[in-house]
Structure formats: structure tokens, C-alpha cells
XYZ file of C-alpha atoms in Angstrom:
661
model
C 31.072 17.209 5.768
C 30.706 19.376 2.691
C 27.667 21.076 1.189
C 27.411 18.116 -1.180
C 25.738 16.302 1.708
C 22.729 18.619 1.469
C 19.550 18.113 -0.493
C 18.447 20.948 -2.785
C 16.629 23.720 -0.952
C 13.317 22.644 -2.496
C 13.638 19.276 -0.730
C 13.885 20.962 2.670
C 11.001 23.467 2.580
C 10.621 23.632 6.369
C 13.433 24.532 8.757
C 14.324 21.595 11.035
C 13.557 23.644 14.137
C 9.923 23.886 12.987
C 9.549 20.095 12.675
C 8.043 18.397 15.711
C 4.871 18.562 17.825
C 4.394 22.260 17.015
C 4.499 21.828 13.232
C 1.635 23.636 11.519
C -0.713 22.396 8.812
C 1.239 24.479 6.299
C 4.508 22.895 7.457
C 3.085 19.407 7.053
C 1.802 20.208 3.578
C 5.115 21.716 2.495
C 7.105 18.691 3.666
C 4.774 16.265 1.941
C 4.776 18.238 -1.300
C 8.576 18.415 -1.318
C 8.855 14.647 -0.862
C 6.491 13.638 -3.678
C 7.817 13.064 -7.169
C 6.251 15.848 -9.235
C 7.637 15.095 -12.692
C 6.128 12.629 -15.165
C 8.865 11.488 -17.534
C 7.042 8.302 -18.560
C 3.405 7.712 -19.496
C 0.923 6.592 -16.846
C -2.237 4.698 -17.699
C -3.910 5.398 -14.345
C -3.095 9.099 -14.398
C -4.735 9.296 -17.811
C -7.883 7.654 -16.448
C -8.387 10.544 -14.057
C -7.845 13.096 -16.818
C -10.327 11.520 -19.208
C -7.677 9.924 -21.413
C -8.269 6.170 -21.676
C -5.152 4.969 -23.510
C -5.585 1.206 -23.712
C -2.286 0.813 -25.557
C -0.472 1.498 -22.282
C -1.733 -1.772 -20.765
C -2.569 -3.864 -23.808
C -1.291 -6.099 -25.288
C -0.495 -7.610 -21.910
C 3.164 -6.891 -21.029
C 5.369 -9.892 -21.755
C 8.072 -10.933 -19.305
C 11.532 -11.893 -20.520
C 11.862 -15.639 -21.049
C 14.933 -15.673 -18.799
C 12.945 -14.103 -15.955
C 10.148 -16.621 -16.415
C 12.511 -19.590 -16.468
C 14.367 -18.543 -13.315
C 11.128 -17.532 -11.628
C 9.398 -20.842 -12.308
C 12.426 -22.814 -11.132
C 12.509 -20.851 -7.875
C 8.757 -21.190 -7.328
C 9.044 -24.957 -7.652
C 11.713 -25.075 -4.942
C 9.827 -22.654 -2.727
C 6.581 -24.610 -3.090
C 8.313 -27.782 -1.977
C 9.736 -26.041 1.089
C 6.446 -24.336 1.956
C 4.815 -27.749 2.188
C 7.131 -28.508 5.112
C 6.014 -25.471 7.116
C 2.914 -25.244 9.290
C 0.908 -22.063 9.560
C -0.866 -23.601 12.547
C 2.438 -23.724 14.435
C 3.076 -20.032 13.711
C -0.452 -19.115 14.799
C -0.239 -21.193 17.980
C 3.189 -19.956 19.078
C 2.790 -16.391 17.720
C 6.276 -16.735 16.288
C 7.904 -17.938 13.091
C 10.283 -20.746 14.123
C 13.956 -19.945 13.674
C 14.270 -23.139 11.649
C 11.776 -21.817 9.100
C 13.763 -18.598 8.781
C 16.998 -20.524 8.310
C 15.393 -22.672 5.627
C 14.085 -19.630 3.793
C 17.516 -18.026 3.962
C 19.076 -21.139 2.468
C 16.612 -20.949 -0.425
C 17.612 -17.331 -1.047
C 14.181 -15.955 -0.140
C 15.656 -12.946 1.663
C 17.359 -11.906 -1.551
C 14.514 -12.382 -4.015
C 14.656 -8.766 -5.243
C 18.384 -8.233 -4.716
C 20.469 -8.287 -7.939
C 22.440 -11.451 -8.568
C 25.709 -9.534 -8.583
C 25.181 -8.995 -4.847
C 24.240 -12.581 -4.084
C 20.492 -12.192 -4.560
C 18.113 -14.035 -6.858
C 17.251 -10.990 -8.951
C 13.644 -12.075 -9.441
C 11.162 -9.908 -11.271
C 8.437 -8.145 -9.285
C 5.935 -10.591 -10.740
C 7.700 -13.640 -9.325
C 8.547 -11.856 -6.111
C 4.826 -11.201 -5.669
C 3.911 -14.774 -6.549
C 6.395 -15.993 -3.957
C 4.870 -13.694 -1.327
C 1.404 -15.005 -2.194
C 2.584 -18.593 -1.751
C 4.305 -17.825 1.549
C 1.283 -15.855 2.728
C -0.928 -18.876 2.101
C 1.131 -20.753 4.690
C 0.792 -17.880 7.157
C 0.423 -14.150 6.447
C 3.171 -13.360 8.959
C 5.647 -14.902 6.517
C 4.446 -12.511 3.828
C 4.673 -9.559 6.208
C 8.207 -10.538 7.234
C 9.486 -10.793 3.663
C 7.585 -7.747 2.463
C 8.887 -5.524 5.262
C 12.408 -6.809 4.619
C 12.577 -6.468 0.838
C 9.919 -3.975 -0.201
C 10.649 -1.228 2.321
C 13.554 -2.534 4.437
C 17.261 -2.043 3.788
C 17.616 -3.812 0.388
C 15.346 -1.560 -1.690
C 16.507 1.917 -0.564
C 20.148 0.796 -0.653
C 19.671 -0.661 -4.137
C 18.111 2.572 -5.412
C 19.887 5.284 -3.397
C 22.965 3.635 -1.911
C 26.551 4.280 -2.918
C 28.610 1.533 -4.516
C 30.239 0.918 -1.144
C 26.901 0.693 0.659
C 25.537 -1.752 -1.896
C 28.604 -3.953 -1.562
C 28.449 -3.873 2.218
C 24.748 -4.416 2.859
C 23.106 -6.194 -0.065
C 25.063 -9.484 0.198
C 24.278 -9.609 3.928
C 20.591 -9.036 3.275
C 20.523 -11.686 0.553
C 22.163 -14.189 2.901
C 19.462 -13.771 5.529
C 20.157 -10.605 7.503
C 16.589 -9.523 8.266
C 15.911 -5.785 7.960
C 13.233 -3.237 8.818
C 12.116 0.294 7.986
C 11.619 2.693 10.929
C 9.561 5.826 10.298
C 6.486 5.708 12.543
C 6.670 7.129 16.066
C 4.129 7.272 18.915
C 3.024 10.699 17.649
C 4.087 10.357 14.004
C 2.081 8.399 11.452
C 1.455 9.752 7.981
C 2.509 13.243 9.098
C 6.325 13.276 9.270
C 6.294 16.981 10.150
C 5.812 15.891 13.770
C 8.931 13.723 13.797
C 10.789 13.676 17.103
C 13.746 11.389 16.370
C 16.976 13.300 15.774
C 20.389 12.580 14.284
C 22.880 15.224 15.421
C 26.220 15.377 13.570
C 29.326 14.988 15.699
C 31.821 17.841 15.795
C 34.258 15.978 13.564
C 31.518 15.157 11.031
C 32.335 11.444 11.102
C 29.068 10.329 12.636
C 25.571 11.221 13.825
C 24.161 10.712 17.312
C 20.725 9.167 17.005
C 17.963 9.619 19.614
C 14.286 8.767 19.469
C 11.573 6.144 19.705
C 10.122 4.245 16.757
C 6.771 2.472 16.952
C 5.453 -0.586 15.086
C 8.859 -1.583 13.772
C 7.901 -4.641 11.713
C 10.842 -7.102 11.836
C 12.556 -4.800 14.336
C 12.571 -7.458 17.053
C 14.836 -9.761 15.028
C 16.374 -7.345 12.494
C 20.127 -7.095 12.006
C 19.901 -3.890 9.982
C 17.295 -1.138 9.877
C 16.641 2.022 7.892
C 15.850 4.836 10.334
C 14.294 8.185 9.479
C 15.483 10.997 11.754
C 15.687 14.778 11.763
C 19.130 16.293 11.222
C 19.173 19.816 12.699
C 20.727 22.733 10.869
C 24.443 22.678 11.601
C 27.679 24.421 10.709
C 30.994 22.838 9.731
C 34.285 23.885 11.261
C 34.978 25.827 8.045
C 31.764 27.825 8.501
C 29.673 25.969 5.925
C 26.027 25.924 6.981
C 23.950 22.792 6.337
C 20.170 23.042 6.447
C 19.669 19.445 7.636
C 16.206 17.930 7.347
C 14.639 14.470 7.638
C 17.278 11.964 6.566
C 17.686 8.200 6.179
C 20.317 6.056 7.899
C 21.268 2.384 7.823
C 21.738 1.323 11.435
C 23.216 -1.866 12.901
C 20.768 -3.192 15.488
C 23.536 -4.410 17.801
C 24.831 -0.848 18.189
C 25.126 0.342 21.813
C 22.125 2.398 22.902
C 19.429 0.484 20.979
C 16.683 -1.221 22.983
C 13.674 -3.137 21.681
C 11.379 -2.260 24.564
C 8.275 -4.188 23.570
C 7.212 -6.944 21.194
C 3.785 -5.780 20.111
C 0.805 -8.129 19.840
C -2.102 -7.644 17.438
C -5.512 -9.030 16.531
C -3.929 -10.753 13.548
C -0.502 -11.552 12.071
C 0.368 -13.346 15.292
C 3.790 -14.362 14.079
C 4.895 -10.823 13.235
C 8.074 -9.548 14.922
C 6.898 -6.011 15.523
C 8.221 -3.861 18.343
C 8.949 -0.520 19.949
C 12.576 0.507 19.446
C 14.350 3.200 21.457
C 17.571 4.874 20.327
C 19.627 6.650 22.981
C 22.846 8.330 21.968
C 23.446 5.768 19.217
C 26.529 6.531 17.144
C 25.854 6.044 13.440
C 28.782 6.515 11.021
C 28.239 9.282 8.484
C 28.976 6.689 5.802
C 25.696 4.992 6.777
C 23.546 7.894 5.656
C 21.488 7.067 2.563
C 21.402 9.891 0.053
C 21.732 13.473 1.163
C 20.656 15.209 4.331
C 17.006 16.154 3.926
C 16.323 13.455 1.327
C 14.847 10.914 3.744
C 11.175 11.287 2.917
C 11.826 11.271 -0.810
C 13.728 8.018 -0.330
C 10.823 6.599 1.677
C 8.167 7.555 -0.868
C 10.225 6.385 -3.832
C 10.789 3.045 -2.119
C 7.061 2.694 -1.521
C 6.123 3.431 -5.140
C 6.666 -0.182 -6.155
C 7.134 -1.578 -2.645
C 3.385 -1.252 -2.114
C 2.821 -4.011 -4.682
C 3.783 -6.619 -2.101
C 0.475 -6.154 -0.289
C -1.691 -6.671 -3.418
C 0.303 -9.857 -4.008
C -0.651 -11.110 -0.557
C -4.269 -10.159 -1.260
C -4.165 -12.372 -4.356
C -3.411 -15.334 -2.104
C -6.383 -14.584 0.130
C -8.692 -14.320 -2.880
C -7.596 -17.659 -4.291
C -7.850 -19.460 -0.956
C -11.254 -17.935 -0.200
C -12.588 -19.066 -3.568
C -11.370 -22.620 -2.963
C -12.923 -22.819 0.496
C -16.183 -21.184 -0.619
C -16.547 -23.618 -3.530
C -15.749 -26.759 -1.564
C -17.826 -25.849 1.495
C -20.814 -24.638 -0.506
C -20.955 -27.989 -2.293
C -20.498 -30.019 0.899
C -23.056 -28.246 3.095
C -26.722 -29.018 2.353
C -29.712 -27.052 3.656
C -33.360 -27.306 2.613
C -32.651 -30.084 0.192
C -29.816 -28.521 -1.799
C -26.154 -27.458 -1.372
C -25.989 -24.010 0.217
C -24.153 -22.654 -2.803
C -27.268 -23.321 -4.889
C -29.272 -20.855 -2.819
C -29.114 -17.403 -4.401
C -28.309 -15.602 -1.121
C -25.085 -17.618 -0.827
C -24.524 -17.860 -4.566
C -24.275 -14.074 -4.836
C -21.419 -14.141 -2.352
C -19.649 -16.913 -4.253
C -19.996 -14.958 -7.498
C -18.522 -11.874 -5.817
C -15.581 -13.873 -4.457
C -14.859 -15.558 -7.810
C -15.012 -12.364 -9.864
C -13.006 -10.385 -7.311
C -10.348 -13.101 -7.028
C -9.796 -12.872 -10.779
C -9.620 -9.083 -10.577
C -7.110 -9.224 -7.705
C -4.864 -11.407 -9.826
C -5.245 -9.157 -12.879
C -4.526 -5.922 -11.005
C -1.415 -7.250 -9.293
C 0.015 -9.021 -12.343
C -0.569 -6.029 -14.625
C 0.962 -3.544 -12.184
C 3.957 -5.780 -11.534
C 4.531 -6.555 -15.224
C 4.490 -2.828 -16.043
C 6.880 -2.096 -13.176
C 9.222 -4.822 -14.410
C 9.151 -3.477 -17.959
C 10.145 -0.036 -16.668
C 8.599 1.849 -19.574
C 5.599 3.278 -17.690
C 5.289 5.359 -14.553
C 3.323 3.066 -12.227
C 3.263 5.104 -9.022
C -0.514 5.644 -9.290
C -1.117 2.068 -10.452
C 0.797 0.721 -7.449
C -1.068 3.003 -5.067
C -4.423 2.058 -6.603
C -3.525 -1.631 -6.455
C -2.691 -1.338 -2.754
C -5.828 0.658 -1.918
C -8.293 -1.361 -3.977
C -6.835 -4.815 -3.230
C -6.848 -4.352 0.514
C -10.439 -3.124 0.543
C -11.812 -5.823 -1.775
C -9.909 -8.668 -0.066
C -11.346 -7.687 3.324
C -14.826 -7.867 1.823
C -14.015 -11.296 0.407
C -12.811 -12.530 3.803
C -15.937 -11.221 5.507
C -18.180 -12.893 2.936
C -16.331 -16.186 3.390
C -16.974 -16.076 7.136
C -20.660 -15.458 6.395
C -20.805 -18.358 3.941
C -19.266 -20.639 6.552
C -21.774 -19.437 9.152
C -20.949 -20.398 12.741
C -17.971 -22.383 11.490
C -16.579 -19.196 9.987
C -16.477 -17.652 13.463
C -14.938 -20.758 15.029
C -11.171 -21.194 15.187
C -9.366 -23.852 13.188
C -8.154 -25.557 16.380
C -11.697 -25.764 17.738
C -13.026 -27.151 14.481
C -10.359 -29.829 14.412
C -10.848 -30.685 18.079
C -14.463 -31.625 17.439
C -13.645 -33.603 14.316
C -14.088 -31.157 11.429
C -11.798 -29.663 8.823
C -9.574 -26.966 10.351
C -10.483 -24.003 8.123
C -9.062 -20.732 9.551
C -11.649 -18.381 8.020
C -11.806 -16.180 11.118
C -8.020 -15.971 11.176
C -7.946 -14.702 7.596
C -10.402 -11.959 8.522
C -8.152 -10.902 11.406
C -4.948 -11.141 9.387
C -6.179 -9.143 6.385
C -7.536 -6.228 8.373
C -4.123 -4.613 8.894
C -3.539 -4.336 5.149
C -5.955 -1.392 5.012
C -3.563 0.394 7.401
C -0.094 -0.959 6.458
C 2.123 1.261 4.271
C -0.465 4.035 4.077
C -4.024 3.674 5.363
C -6.872 3.632 2.842
C -7.731 7.183 3.803
C -4.154 8.382 3.277
C -3.873 6.433 0.025
C -6.986 8.162 -1.297
C -5.525 11.566 -0.498
C -2.198 10.613 -2.085
C -3.857 9.359 -5.268
C -6.261 12.297 -5.357
C -3.315 14.682 -5.162
C -1.833 13.095 -8.282
C -5.233 12.889 -9.986
C -5.914 16.621 -9.652
C -2.300 17.644 -10.271
C -3.030 18.930 -13.771
C -5.905 21.017 -12.425
C -3.787 22.479 -9.642
C -1.019 23.324 -12.092
C -3.493 24.989 -14.450
C -5.372 26.800 -11.704
C -2.267 28.147 -10.003
C -3.298 30.799 -7.489
C -6.948 29.929 -8.015
C -6.251 26.865 -5.896
C -4.337 28.795 -3.259
C -6.111 29.917 -0.116
C -3.417 32.558 0.482
C -3.550 34.219 -2.955
C -4.975 37.721 -3.318
C -7.968 38.528 -5.503
C -5.725 40.083 -8.131
C -3.539 36.966 -8.179
C -6.627 34.798 -8.562
C -7.839 36.966 -11.426
C -4.547 36.547 -13.274
C -4.609 32.809 -12.575
C -8.117 32.556 -14.007
C -6.880 33.917 -17.321
C -4.122 31.326 -17.475
C -6.426 28.487 -16.430
C -8.948 29.349 -19.122
C -6.342 28.532 -21.765
C -5.745 25.047 -20.363
C -9.437 24.221 -19.998
C -10.317 25.622 -23.418
C -8.134 22.898 -24.943
C -8.868 20.121 -22.437
C -12.636 20.250 -21.878
C -13.676 19.673 -25.525
C -11.770 16.357 -25.436
C -14.128 15.137 -22.719
C -17.282 15.476 -24.802
C -16.915 12.441 -27.054
C -14.676 9.411 -27.361
C -14.344 5.777 -28.392
C -16.739 4.697 -25.666
C -19.617 6.157 -27.663
C -18.795 4.149 -30.807
C -20.276 0.597 -30.716
C -17.493 -0.530 -33.051
C -14.726 0.305 -30.552
C -12.581 -2.416 -28.964
C -14.223 -5.185 -31.013
C -11.053 -7.273 -30.727
C -12.114 -7.928 -27.132
C -15.319 -9.630 -28.210
C -17.905 -9.745 -25.426
C -15.693 -7.535 -23.239
C -15.712 -4.656 -25.731
C -18.766 -3.074 -24.110
C -16.968 -3.090 -20.751
C -14.043 -1.140 -22.187
C -16.421 1.309 -23.809
C -17.952 1.860 -20.370
C -14.476 2.459 -18.904
C -13.670 5.006 -21.620
C -16.963 6.875 -21.148
C -16.586 6.799 -17.369
C -13.025 8.096 -17.574
C -14.212 11.200 -19.396
C -17.132 11.564 -17.016
C -14.756 11.268 -14.063
C -12.554 14.039 -15.457
C -15.566 16.289 -15.933
C -16.754 15.684 -12.372
C -13.282 16.474 -11.036
C -13.340 19.719 -13.010
C -16.739 20.610 -11.558
C -15.392 19.988 -8.069
C -12.349 22.124 -8.775
C -14.529 24.931 -10.064
C -16.925 24.739 -7.148
C -14.467 24.548 -4.259
C -11.124 25.753 -5.694
C -8.683 26.030 -2.766
C -11.141 24.248 -0.461
C -11.101 21.118 -2.625
C -8.280 19.577 -0.579
C -10.606 19.551 2.445
C -13.373 17.756 0.532
C -11.853 14.408 1.354
C -15.069 12.428 0.960
C -15.570 13.838 -2.553
C -11.962 13.130 -3.479
C -12.227 9.648 -2.005
C -15.119 8.804 -4.302
C -13.181 10.185 -7.271
C -10.332 7.839 -6.382
C -12.664 4.861 -5.857
C -14.163 5.345 -9.314
C -10.710 5.381 -10.883
C -9.728 2.275 -8.941
C -12.712 0.336 -10.247
C -12.059 1.502 -13.808
C -8.425 0.420 -13.506
C -9.485 -2.998 -12.220
C -12.013 -3.392 -15.033
C -9.418 -2.538 -17.678
C -6.917 -4.917 -16.063
C -9.481 -7.742 -16.121
C -10.231 -7.228 -19.800
C -6.562 -7.080 -20.762
C -5.831 -10.154 -18.623
C -8.605 -12.204 -20.201
C -7.582 -11.239 -23.731
C -3.938 -11.972 -22.905
C -4.799 -15.464 -21.660
C -6.510 -16.131 -24.975
C -3.038 -16.186 -26.541
C -0.913 -17.616 -23.719
C -3.328 -20.091 -22.076
C -6.201 -20.681 -24.507
C -7.540 -23.503 -22.332
C -8.315 -20.887 -19.638
C -9.460 -18.103 -21.949
C -13.153 -18.966 -22.000
C -13.518 -19.038 -18.239
C -11.266 -15.995 -17.886
C -13.614 -14.029 -20.134
C -16.534 -15.113 -17.957
C -14.789 -13.971 -14.783
C -13.680 -10.682 -16.332
C -17.193 -9.962 -17.543
C -18.648 -10.842 -14.149
C -16.280 -8.498 -12.364
C -16.953 -5.672 -14.799
C -20.708 -6.019 -14.422
C -20.415 -5.948 -10.620
C -18.010 -3.007 -10.744
C -20.291 -0.993 -13.036
C -22.947 -0.984 -10.329
C -20.447 0.342 -7.805
C -19.120 2.972 -10.235
C -22.624 4.285 -10.897
C -23.224 4.501 -7.150
C -19.983 6.420 -6.610
C -20.888 8.888 -9.352
C -24.309 9.387 -7.806
C -22.792 9.962 -4.360
C -20.441 12.672 -5.645
C -23.271 15.173 -5.493
C -25.963 13.355 -3.494
C -24.537 12.715 -0.051
C -24.597 13.786 3.585
C -21.035 15.130 3.702
C -21.885 18.627 4.955
C -24.305 17.366 7.598
C -21.830 14.724 8.707
C -19.129 17.352 9.066
C -21.360 19.432 11.333
C -22.313 16.375 13.353
C -18.661 15.430 13.775
C -17.821 18.888 15.092
C -20.532 18.550 17.720
C -19.393 15.073 18.720
C -15.839 16.326 19.185
C -17.133 19.316 21.153
C -18.833 16.925 23.581
C -22.445 17.776 22.727
C -23.521 14.139 22.846
C -21.598 12.762 25.812
C -24.932 11.829 27.385
C -25.161 9.095 24.740
C -22.006 7.492 26.149
C -23.563 6.898 29.578
C -24.504 3.436 30.800
C -21.277 1.647 29.888
C -17.947 1.106 31.606
C -14.708 2.001 29.837
C -12.194 -0.310 31.448
C -9.332 1.212 29.450
C -9.525 4.338 31.613
C -6.497 4.725 33.831
C -4.398 2.182 31.943
C -2.170 4.785 30.295
C -2.068 7.889 28.114
C -3.499 7.933 24.595
C 0.030 8.427 23.203
C 3.107 7.087 24.982
C 5.897 9.419 26.047
C 8.672 9.346 23.452
C 11.011 11.837 25.112
C 14.713 11.170 24.499
C 16.229 9.178 27.363
C 18.033 5.997 28.180
C 15.857 2.901 28.214
C 14.921 1.339 31.539
C 13.463 -1.799 29.975
C 14.881 -5.178 29.057
C 16.132 -5.409 25.485
C 13.853 -7.871 23.673
C 15.905 -7.906 20.489
C 16.885 -11.432 19.522
C 18.886 -13.106 16.793
C 17.604 -15.976 14.738
C 20.996 -16.898 13.309
């Protein structure tokens, strides 16, 4: 191998020997910073929101899809809808497995190649129609959505399409399009969102023709039935026979799952998504050809994060399906059920929940469609939009599911099978609540997503502050940084004083929604000012004020959703005028509800119990309140360690990997 296999030094900021269980906080931060995309070559609407720049022209007029994409997308959706009617989500739920026949039928339709370019045998659908297809499949059973999302959004097709060589694309993409199920393997028993602790290794062979892969990967969605997987592993520093030194680093590899040394040791079971093929996969001395490495050595995390930038939009698409279904069930049930002389939906306590579901369902649709349309157009940087869509959609859809269970009362807690057995409609409301819960953890938990978005939101401040935001900088360095920062803020802060949101004539083309956009514009500037105050107050300690940053992110998410709703409603006025009136009503309803939440978030920025909670947490962790834990039995004690041993070794378990074709 030559030095051309290496990533630039900046991409490998931590020596491989320092990666693992002993990695420090500084190591973890350095690795994460190196992996994130720091440049902004295209405009970003969401980034502007956090900086007090509400540029409506970036999302309105509503992005228009190419007629060719719409025609092919609609034709495919018609075929997929017909096939989905032949599948039973009840069968998947009962058997905790997607029947092989369903998978074969989906493969025949081309579903496994929805995002793969047509030149490689795929359908080449836009992200919009890919998301609509996931929503439809998810309405049959969410495990179908999880299967296809893990395969195409983060599995082999996407990273190969973006980072693969011409040979890799030709070898893998046609197979994936034809039905070769794939998976993405990053998580380990002791590695979640902190890859600095990674234990899996890929050691180059002496001849440089291959790598020897060892390690254990946890929660490998699709791994139980995958033919191909993308594996993240640490390549140690190594030296060629000619004396060339390679710095190694976390790297990505395409691995054939029938390779000797691979064992699927467990098929994991969860509270929801009972048809998901998720397992624990052990690699022991697995030989992976050097030609299977994606990108350069040390580029693995950058590949992973780049893949996720738009890959995260699959989850908001699935949330759209839950919102639509919940609205349908809430409407029909609330008209059918009568209490105290009137349908339950006519009682305000229930009606408030219905109004929340209806408005939020419209917002879910608007946020996904806008983000996907912008990603398809390729003219905007949507990494923050996609992250916000994932964060906000998963949180709001879980609230919708919980409210639906409450509206259904005891029937909401009862299983569909039990309802049917006693002669009632088999509505799986409790199943939806179980199935949706994982979305707040999948592909970056809500807490991690808030930190990721916050990092991008305060990027301009960190760049301007320089050493002011560094805990390691000396006083003299901070003094020099203060001089430089003053120049940035002298130009930026005056822009936050006044704007279009203060002019009652602004955004009049939106009619009754104009006042909502004026609120968004005013709140965007207010948000930027509050971020500045936080930066000035805490400086280098701001990164540890995660509750404060989380509220900053939540405000931006609501503002993004409000803007998306307004643009969506106005867009429908021109494309579907028969829906425009009701769309305006739904958009206005969501905006009014969101304004209440935004005001609460602003209030909580500076009126909260964060400091007291932090002190209380420290005492809990120190064991000061163990007396409060008395009087119960913990039957999990003695069942195993908190984190399973992932030491490199040969597997002693049966291989549960299976083929569906």
C-alpha cells in the first residue's frame, strides 16, 4: 500500500494506539471534530435561523421536483401500494419476523434499489419518493421501514455510491439493487456515540493485500440476514516493506457476511420493531481484501457522518406515516365513541389532543417533504435541516402516539389481537407506541442530536471567539482572542436589533400566516442574541451546558417546523388549491401551538433548575441516596455484567446468520 491510502493528518487527530477504553475526553472531542464537515460551501436555511438570519427565500417558493422524478415516483408508488396491500403487519408482529416471501416480493419490485442509480440496476428515486415509500411500508409494519432504511440510508449502497471507486460501485450496487440486504456496523458493547472507545481492529497483512478484522459489533440492524455490511474498524499505525509509515485510523470496509470467521451470535429482541433482524456480530481473524476498503485509511467516521447527513431523513419519513395513521384513528374513534351524551371528540379534554395530532401530522409532512426536496435539489446544505428533522420528528411523533393511546383509553393499552378476539376493531395503538420509541435513539439519540446541532449552531461564535472558547488557552491568548472577537460581534450584533418581523407589512403574500413568519423572524434574532449571551457568560464552559444548548436547539427546531408549515401551505395553494384552505388552517394551528412551546423554551433558558439538578445528580451517583432504593427487589442482579465482554476471540456460539434468498 502507498501513502495515497492515508487520510490527511487532520482527519486522524488521535494516534490509533490512544483509541480504545482509555481514550480521554480530549481524544473523543478531537476525533469527533475531525469527522464533522466544517466547511459551508452552500447556503443553509437552518444554520441562518440560529444566527438570527431568517432567509425565507432559501425555502420558499416550495422546491419543485423534476417532472420526470414525479412521474417515475408516482408509477412506483402505485405498484408498491398494490403489493403492500398483500402483506400483513399482524403476521410480522405475531412471528417477530418478516416472511422471506415478503422480502422476495419487495426485491422483485426493486425496493432494495430505490436510491441506487438506474445505471447500476436501481430505481434512482428521489429522496422525496424514497421517503414516501418508507412511510407506506412503515404503515404495514415499522420493521419493514427499519429494514429498508438500514439497508439504503446507512447500509452499503449509500457509502459506496458516495465514496466508492468505480470498481466498487460496479461490484456492489447491482447486487444491492437486486435484493442483497446490507447493514452498517459501528456500535459496539462499549461504543455508542463515542467512537474514540472503538475496539474493533483491521490489521493490514504483510503483503498489503488484505486486512485482518477482529471485534464485536452490537445492534447490527439487518445483520442477521445481510449479505454485505459496512464495518468500522481501527487500522493501527503500520509500515510498508519500503519503510513508508501509515498513520492508520478508524476506517470503513465492505465485508461479505459469508466470510470465514464471522458469527452472528445473537438475534436481539426489543420492546418494539418485533420483525427487525438485529444481532450481535463477532469477527475473528476475518480476511478482508484491501480493495474492499471504502475511502482512505482514517476516513471511516467522515464517511459515516456524511452518509448520515441525508440518511437521517428516512426516520422523519417513517414518522410521517405514524402521524397520518394516528390522525385517522383518532378521528374515527372519537366520532364512534360516545360518553355523557356526545362523541368523546366533542369533549374539550379529548379535542385538545385531536387538535395537537392534526396540526403535528401536517407539520411532520411539511418538515420531511421540505428537507427531502431541498436535498434532492442539491443547491442547499441540509445537514442541519436533516438533523433537526430527525430530532424534532421523533420527539413529536412519540407524543402523538402517546396521546392516541390516551384517546383510546383502555383500548389503547390493549393489543390488536386481544381487541379482535373479543369482537372489536384490531387497532394496534399500543404497538405504535412501542415501535416509535426507538426512533429517539436510532441514528443518534435525541441528546446526541442536540449536541451535534448545537455544535453547528454555535460554530460562528466559536470561530470568532477562538481562544476565548478554549479551556486550555492562557490569559494572554484569551486577551488577544477578545480583540479579534470584538470585530466580529461589532458587525453581527447590530443586525439582531431589528428585522422584517417587526414590520406588520412583511410576508403579506402569506395572508393569515404572515404573522407566524414575523414571529419566526423575530424569534430567530432573539435566539441568536440568547446564544451570544450564553457564549459570553460561559465561554469555554458552554459545551458543558447541555441543557441550555438543548433548549437553544429545540427553539430552532420549532421555528424550522413553523417556517416549513407556512411554506407548505402556500405551496399547496398553487399545486393543490382544493387543499389550500385546510392546509392554511393546519399550518396556523401548528404555529400557534408551537409559539407557546417556543416562549416556554426561551423562558427556561435562564429560569431553570440546571445547577441544582447537576448537584443532585452528583450526589445520586456518589451513592448519597441509596437508602431511597430500599424496599424493592432488583431481579436483574446476577444475570450478567452491565457491558458484555467484547475481547477478540473465536466465537463459541452457533451462527444465527441466515439467508432469505
